[in-house]
Amino acid sequence: MSTFWNNLSAGYYDKLIINGIDKNRGIQANWHNLTFLEVKKLVTDKNKHLDFACGSGTFIGYYLQQDSVGVDISEKQIEYANTKYNKVGNFITLKEFNEIIKKDSFDVITVLGLFEFISDSEVQKLMEKLKDILNANGKIVITFPSFNKLFDILLSISSSIGNVDYSEEHHKRKDLESLIKIFQDLEFKKIKVSKIINLGIFFSFFNLKLGEKINNFFAKMFNNRFGFLYLIEISN
């Protein structure tokens, strides 16, 4: 784990999102909020669910509130998640996960905001593991940035008004095609790609609900053809 992620304070993203929701404003907070709301539609309370790279547990604890498993490499983020969200999820470190994981364990696996920070070889190795623990009719849900000039502007704004600069961490950024090739090489047969989080997100600076409303309006108008984030669903 890079020093960047190790230096993040415990619960950093959870606090950022919840504080943004409480204040009803914030571009970065609503980025995560709208992402989680979209992904939530793909996870039912009957699914055996794994959130890989769960961070401080916000997606499971605040949005799903079901008996999911959250895994992260950071011990202090897992400790935070277990302290705050232990009643609605089971949070374990990657080391613990590797010791207990079994084949065909999950119906839905979510990997949100990870692949842009790791290399192609690391993506392939991880996907091999996730495929092995995915049930026969299960699916993996992934988010990945649509890197372009507008995204860079959004990233610059986020860095300037926040406490985290991602510029050095995106050095392993890859295009969508390289990811799709990895999925195809692993013989995933169904790959669905759509886009979420559009220009409406900028209005979250004034009000989260306004940002969400305009984001949803643009999404409906353009049928999710434009967006800062790819939402990828893959299955066997």
Short mmCIF file of C-alpha atoms in Angstrom, two decimals:
data_model
loop_
_atom_site.label_atom_id
_atom_site.label_comp_id
_atom_site.label_asym_id
_atom_site.label_seq_id
_atom_site.Cartn_x
_atom_site.Cartn_y
_atom_site.Cartn_z
CA MET A 1 0.00 0.00 0.00
CA SER A 2 1.42 3.39 -0.96
CA THR A 3 2.21 5.97 1.70
CA PHE A 4 -0.56 8.12 0.18
CA TRP A 5 -3.30 5.70 1.26
CA ASN A 6 -1.56 4.77 4.48
CA ASN A 7 -1.45 8.44 5.49
CA LEU A 8 -5.18 8.99 5.04
CA SER A 9 -6.80 9.50 8.43
CA ALA A 10 -9.17 6.80 9.67
CA GLY A 11 -12.66 7.34 8.28
CA TYR A 12 -11.53 10.12 5.93
CA TYR A 13 -14.00 9.37 3.12
CA ASP A 14 -16.82 8.42 5.46
CA LYS A 15 -16.54 11.73 7.26
CA LEU A 16 -16.26 13.62 3.96
CA ILE A 17 -19.46 12.05 2.61
CA ILE A 18 -21.51 12.23 5.79
CA ASN A 19 -20.42 15.82 6.50
CA GLY A 20 -21.36 16.77 2.94
CA ILE A 21 -24.78 15.16 3.32
CA ASP A 22 -25.31 16.91 6.66
CA LYS A 23 -24.32 20.28 5.18
CA ASN A 24 -26.16 19.50 1.92
CA ARG A 25 -23.29 20.72 -0.24
CA GLY A 26 -19.95 19.60 -1.68
CA ILE A 27 -18.85 18.33 -5.10
CA GLN A 28 -16.60 15.57 -3.78
CA ALA A 29 -19.17 14.40 -1.24
CA ASN A 30 -21.88 14.19 -3.87
CA TRP A 31 -19.54 12.40 -6.30
CA HIS A 32 -19.34 9.53 -3.83
CA ASN A 33 -22.97 9.87 -2.79
CA LEU A 34 -24.35 9.64 -6.34
CA THR A 35 -21.95 6.81 -7.18
CA PHE A 36 -23.12 4.79 -4.20
CA LEU A 37 -26.77 5.49 -5.00
CA GLU A 38 -26.29 4.16 -8.54
CA VAL A 39 -24.40 1.06 -7.45
CA LYS A 40 -26.94 0.41 -4.69
CA LYS A 41 -29.53 -0.29 -7.42
CA LEU A 42 -27.48 -3.34 -8.44
CA VAL A 43 -27.33 -4.93 -4.98
CA THR A 44 -30.42 -6.45 -3.35
CA ASP A 45 -30.83 -7.47 0.28
CA LYS A 46 -30.95 -11.10 -0.85
CA ASN A 47 -27.49 -10.95 -2.42
CA LYS A 48 -24.38 -12.24 -0.70
CA HIS A 49 -22.33 -9.12 -1.22
CA LEU A 50 -18.63 -8.27 -1.02
CA ASP A 51 -17.31 -4.71 -1.20
CA PHE A 52 -13.65 -5.05 -2.12
CA ALA A 53 -11.49 -2.03 -1.16
CA CYS A 54 -14.33 -0.85 1.07
CA GLY A 55 -12.30 1.87 2.77
CA SER A 56 -14.05 3.11 5.88
CA GLY A 57 -17.21 1.12 5.13
CA THR A 58 -19.58 3.86 3.99
CA PHE A 59 -21.20 2.03 1.08
CA ILE A 60 -22.18 -0.94 3.22
CA GLY A 61 -22.86 0.91 6.45
CA TYR A 62 -24.71 3.99 5.23
CA TYR A 63 -26.24 2.96 1.91
CA LEU A 64 -26.90 -0.79 2.01
CA GLN A 65 -27.32 -1.49 5.71
CA GLN A 66 -27.30 -5.22 5.10
CA ASP A 67 -25.08 -8.12 6.13
CA SER A 68 -22.34 -7.55 3.57
CA VAL A 69 -18.62 -8.19 3.81
CA GLY A 70 -16.21 -5.30 3.42
CA VAL A 71 -12.49 -5.86 2.76
CA ASP A 72 -9.67 -3.35 2.71
CA ILE A 73 -5.88 -3.40 2.91
CA SER A 74 -5.85 -0.60 5.49
CA GLU A 75 -6.16 -1.86 9.06
CA LYS A 76 -7.12 1.54 10.43
CA GLN A 77 -9.95 2.00 7.91
CA ILE A 78 -11.28 -1.47 8.80
CA GLU A 79 -11.03 -0.64 12.49
CA TYR A 80 -13.01 2.56 11.86
CA ALA A 81 -15.65 0.65 9.84
CA ASN A 82 -16.02 -1.98 12.55
CA THR A 83 -16.40 0.70 15.20
CA LYS A 84 -19.08 2.66 13.32
CA TYR A 85 -20.86 0.13 11.10
CA ASN A 86 -20.34 -3.25 12.78
CA LYS A 87 -24.11 -3.75 13.21
CA VAL A 88 -24.75 -3.69 9.46
CA GLY A 89 -21.65 -5.28 7.99
CA ASN A 90 -18.66 -7.52 8.57
CA PHE A 91 -15.39 -5.68 7.92
CA ILE A 92 -12.07 -7.51 7.67
CA THR A 93 -8.56 -6.80 6.46
CA LEU A 94 -7.24 -8.23 3.21
CA LYS A 95 -4.98 -10.58 5.17
CA GLU A 96 -7.95 -11.96 7.13
CA PHE A 97 -9.98 -12.24 3.95
CA ASN A 98 -7.32 -14.27 2.15
CA GLU A 99 -7.26 -16.74 5.05
CA ILE A 100 -11.00 -17.47 5.12
CA ILE A 101 -12.22 -16.93 1.56
CA LYS A 102 -13.89 -19.84 -0.20
CA LYS A 103 -14.84 -20.56 -3.79
CA ASP A 104 -18.32 -19.45 -4.94
CA SER A 105 -19.01 -17.20 -1.95
CA PHE A 106 -20.72 -14.08 -3.34
CA ASP A 107 -23.58 -13.06 -5.64
CA VAL A 108 -22.38 -9.48 -6.11
CA ILE A 109 -18.88 -8.07 -5.73
CA THR A 110 -18.36 -4.31 -5.89
CA VAL A 111 -14.99 -2.71 -6.62
CA LEU A 112 -15.47 1.05 -6.46
CA GLY A 113 -12.62 3.45 -7.17
CA LEU A 114 -9.67 1.04 -7.18
CA PHE A 115 -8.57 0.11 -10.69
CA GLU A 116 -7.34 3.60 -11.57
CA PHE A 117 -4.72 3.25 -8.84
CA ILE A 118 -3.25 -0.16 -9.70
CA SER A 119 -1.43 -1.64 -12.67
CA ASP A 120 -2.88 -3.92 -15.35
CA SER A 121 -1.07 -6.93 -13.88
CA GLU A 122 -2.55 -6.16 -10.45
CA VAL A 123 -6.01 -5.81 -12.00
CA GLN A 124 -5.69 -9.16 -13.72
CA LYS A 125 -4.50 -10.92 -10.57
CA LEU A 126 -7.33 -9.43 -8.54
CA MET A 127 -9.96 -10.29 -11.14
CA GLU A 128 -8.78 -13.90 -11.23
CA LYS A 129 -9.36 -14.09 -7.48
CA LEU A 130 -12.74 -12.36 -7.64
CA LYS A 131 -13.94 -14.62 -10.45
CA ASP A 132 -13.09 -17.65 -8.35
CA ILE A 133 -15.20 -16.47 -5.41
CA LEU A 134 -18.13 -15.29 -7.54
CA ASN A 135 -21.22 -17.49 -7.68
CA ALA A 136 -22.17 -18.98 -11.06
CA ASN A 137 -24.90 -16.40 -11.70
CA GLY A 138 -23.15 -13.57 -9.89
CA LYS A 139 -21.78 -10.26 -11.13
CA ILE A 140 -18.94 -7.87 -10.43
CA VAL A 141 -19.67 -4.14 -10.41
CA ILE A 142 -16.78 -1.78 -11.05
CA THR A 143 -16.40 1.99 -11.26
CA PHE A 144 -13.58 3.55 -13.24
CA PRO A 145 -12.99 7.19 -14.28
CA SER A 146 -13.48 8.35 -17.85
CA PHE A 147 -10.19 10.21 -18.01
CA ASN A 148 -10.48 13.40 -20.08
CA LYS A 149 -9.89 17.13 -19.77
CA LEU A 150 -13.18 17.74 -17.95
CA PHE A 151 -12.32 15.02 -15.46
CA ASP A 152 -8.92 16.64 -14.89
CA ILE A 153 -10.67 19.96 -14.19
CA LEU A 154 -12.98 18.26 -11.71
CA LEU A 155 -9.99 16.57 -10.07
CA SER A 156 -8.17 19.90 -9.81
CA ILE A 157 -11.20 21.53 -8.19
CA SER A 158 -11.52 18.64 -5.76
CA SER A 159 -7.84 18.85 -4.83
CA SER A 160 -7.91 22.62 -4.42
CA ILE A 161 -10.88 22.69 -2.05
CA GLY A 162 -10.10 19.43 -0.29
CA ASN A 163 -7.17 17.97 1.62
CA VAL A 164 -6.19 15.21 -0.80
CA ASP A 165 -4.20 15.52 -4.03
CA TYR A 166 -4.60 12.47 -6.31
CA SER A 167 -2.30 13.67 -9.08
CA GLU A 168 0.60 11.41 -8.10
CA GLU A 169 -1.66 8.40 -7.50
CA HIS A 170 -3.19 8.39 -10.98
CA HIS A 171 0.15 7.59 -12.62
CA LYS A 172 -1.14 4.07 -13.28
CA ARG A 173 -4.26 5.31 -15.01
CA LYS A 174 -5.36 3.16 -17.92
CA ASP A 175 -8.03 3.43 -20.57
CA LEU A 176 -11.26 1.48 -20.60
CA GLU A 177 -10.15 -0.71 -23.50
CA SER A 178 -7.27 -2.20 -21.52
CA LEU A 179 -9.65 -3.14 -18.71
CA ILE A 180 -12.18 -4.68 -21.10
CA LYS A 181 -9.40 -6.77 -22.66
CA ILE A 182 -8.46 -8.12 -19.23
CA PHE A 183 -12.09 -9.07 -18.57
CA GLN A 184 -12.37 -10.76 -21.96
CA ASP A 185 -9.10 -12.64 -21.52
CA LEU A 186 -10.50 -14.01 -18.26
CA GLU A 187 -13.52 -15.23 -20.27
CA PHE A 188 -16.17 -13.05 -18.70
CA LYS A 189 -18.95 -13.32 -21.25
CA LYS A 190 -21.20 -10.40 -20.31
CA ILE A 191 -19.73 -6.92 -20.03
CA LYS A 192 -22.05 -3.94 -19.75
CA VAL A 193 -20.66 -0.39 -19.65
CA SER A 194 -22.57 2.81 -18.92
CA LYS A 195 -21.58 6.26 -17.67
CA ILE A 196 -22.59 8.08 -14.51
CA ILE A 197 -21.76 11.42 -12.84
CA ASN A 198 -22.06 14.23 -15.40
CA LEU A 199 -21.80 18.03 -15.44
CA GLY A 200 -24.67 18.26 -12.98
CA ILE A 201 -22.20 17.33 -10.24
CA PHE A 202 -20.80 20.88 -10.31
CA PHE A 203 -24.09 22.23 -8.93
CA SER A 204 -23.42 20.22 -5.77
CA PHE A 205 -21.17 23.10 -4.76
CA PHE A 206 -24.38 24.95 -3.90
CA ASN A 207 -26.68 22.10 -2.91
CA LEU A 208 -26.48 18.29 -3.04
CA LYS A 209 -30.09 17.85 -4.09
CA LEU A 210 -29.68 20.44 -6.84
CA GLY A 211 -26.57 18.63 -8.08
CA GLU A 212 -28.40 15.29 -8.00
CA LYS A 213 -31.45 16.67 -9.78
CA ILE A 214 -29.45 18.24 -12.63
CA ASN A 215 -27.19 15.18 -12.86
CA ASN A 216 -30.25 12.93 -13.23
CA PHE A 217 -31.79 15.29 -15.78
CA PHE A 218 -28.69 15.16 -17.99
CA ALA A 219 -28.42 11.39 -17.54
CA LYS A 220 -31.98 10.90 -18.71
CA MET A 221 -31.68 13.40 -21.55
CA PHE A 222 -28.51 11.82 -22.98
CA ASN A 223 -29.28 8.23 -21.92
CA ASN A 224 -26.06 8.03 -19.85
CA ARG A 225 -23.84 8.48 -22.91
CA PHE A 226 -21.79 11.15 -21.15
CA GLY A 227 -20.25 11.00 -17.71
CA PHE A 228 -17.08 11.22 -15.64
CA LEU A 229 -17.32 7.66 -14.37
CA TYR A 230 -17.76 4.30 -16.07
CA LEU A 231 -20.12 1.87 -14.35
CA ILE A 232 -19.12 -1.62 -15.47
CA GLU A 233 -21.11 -4.81 -14.83
CA ILE A 234 -19.47 -8.10 -15.70
CA SER A 235 -20.62 -11.69 -15.27
CA ASN A 236 -19.99 -15.19 -16.58
#
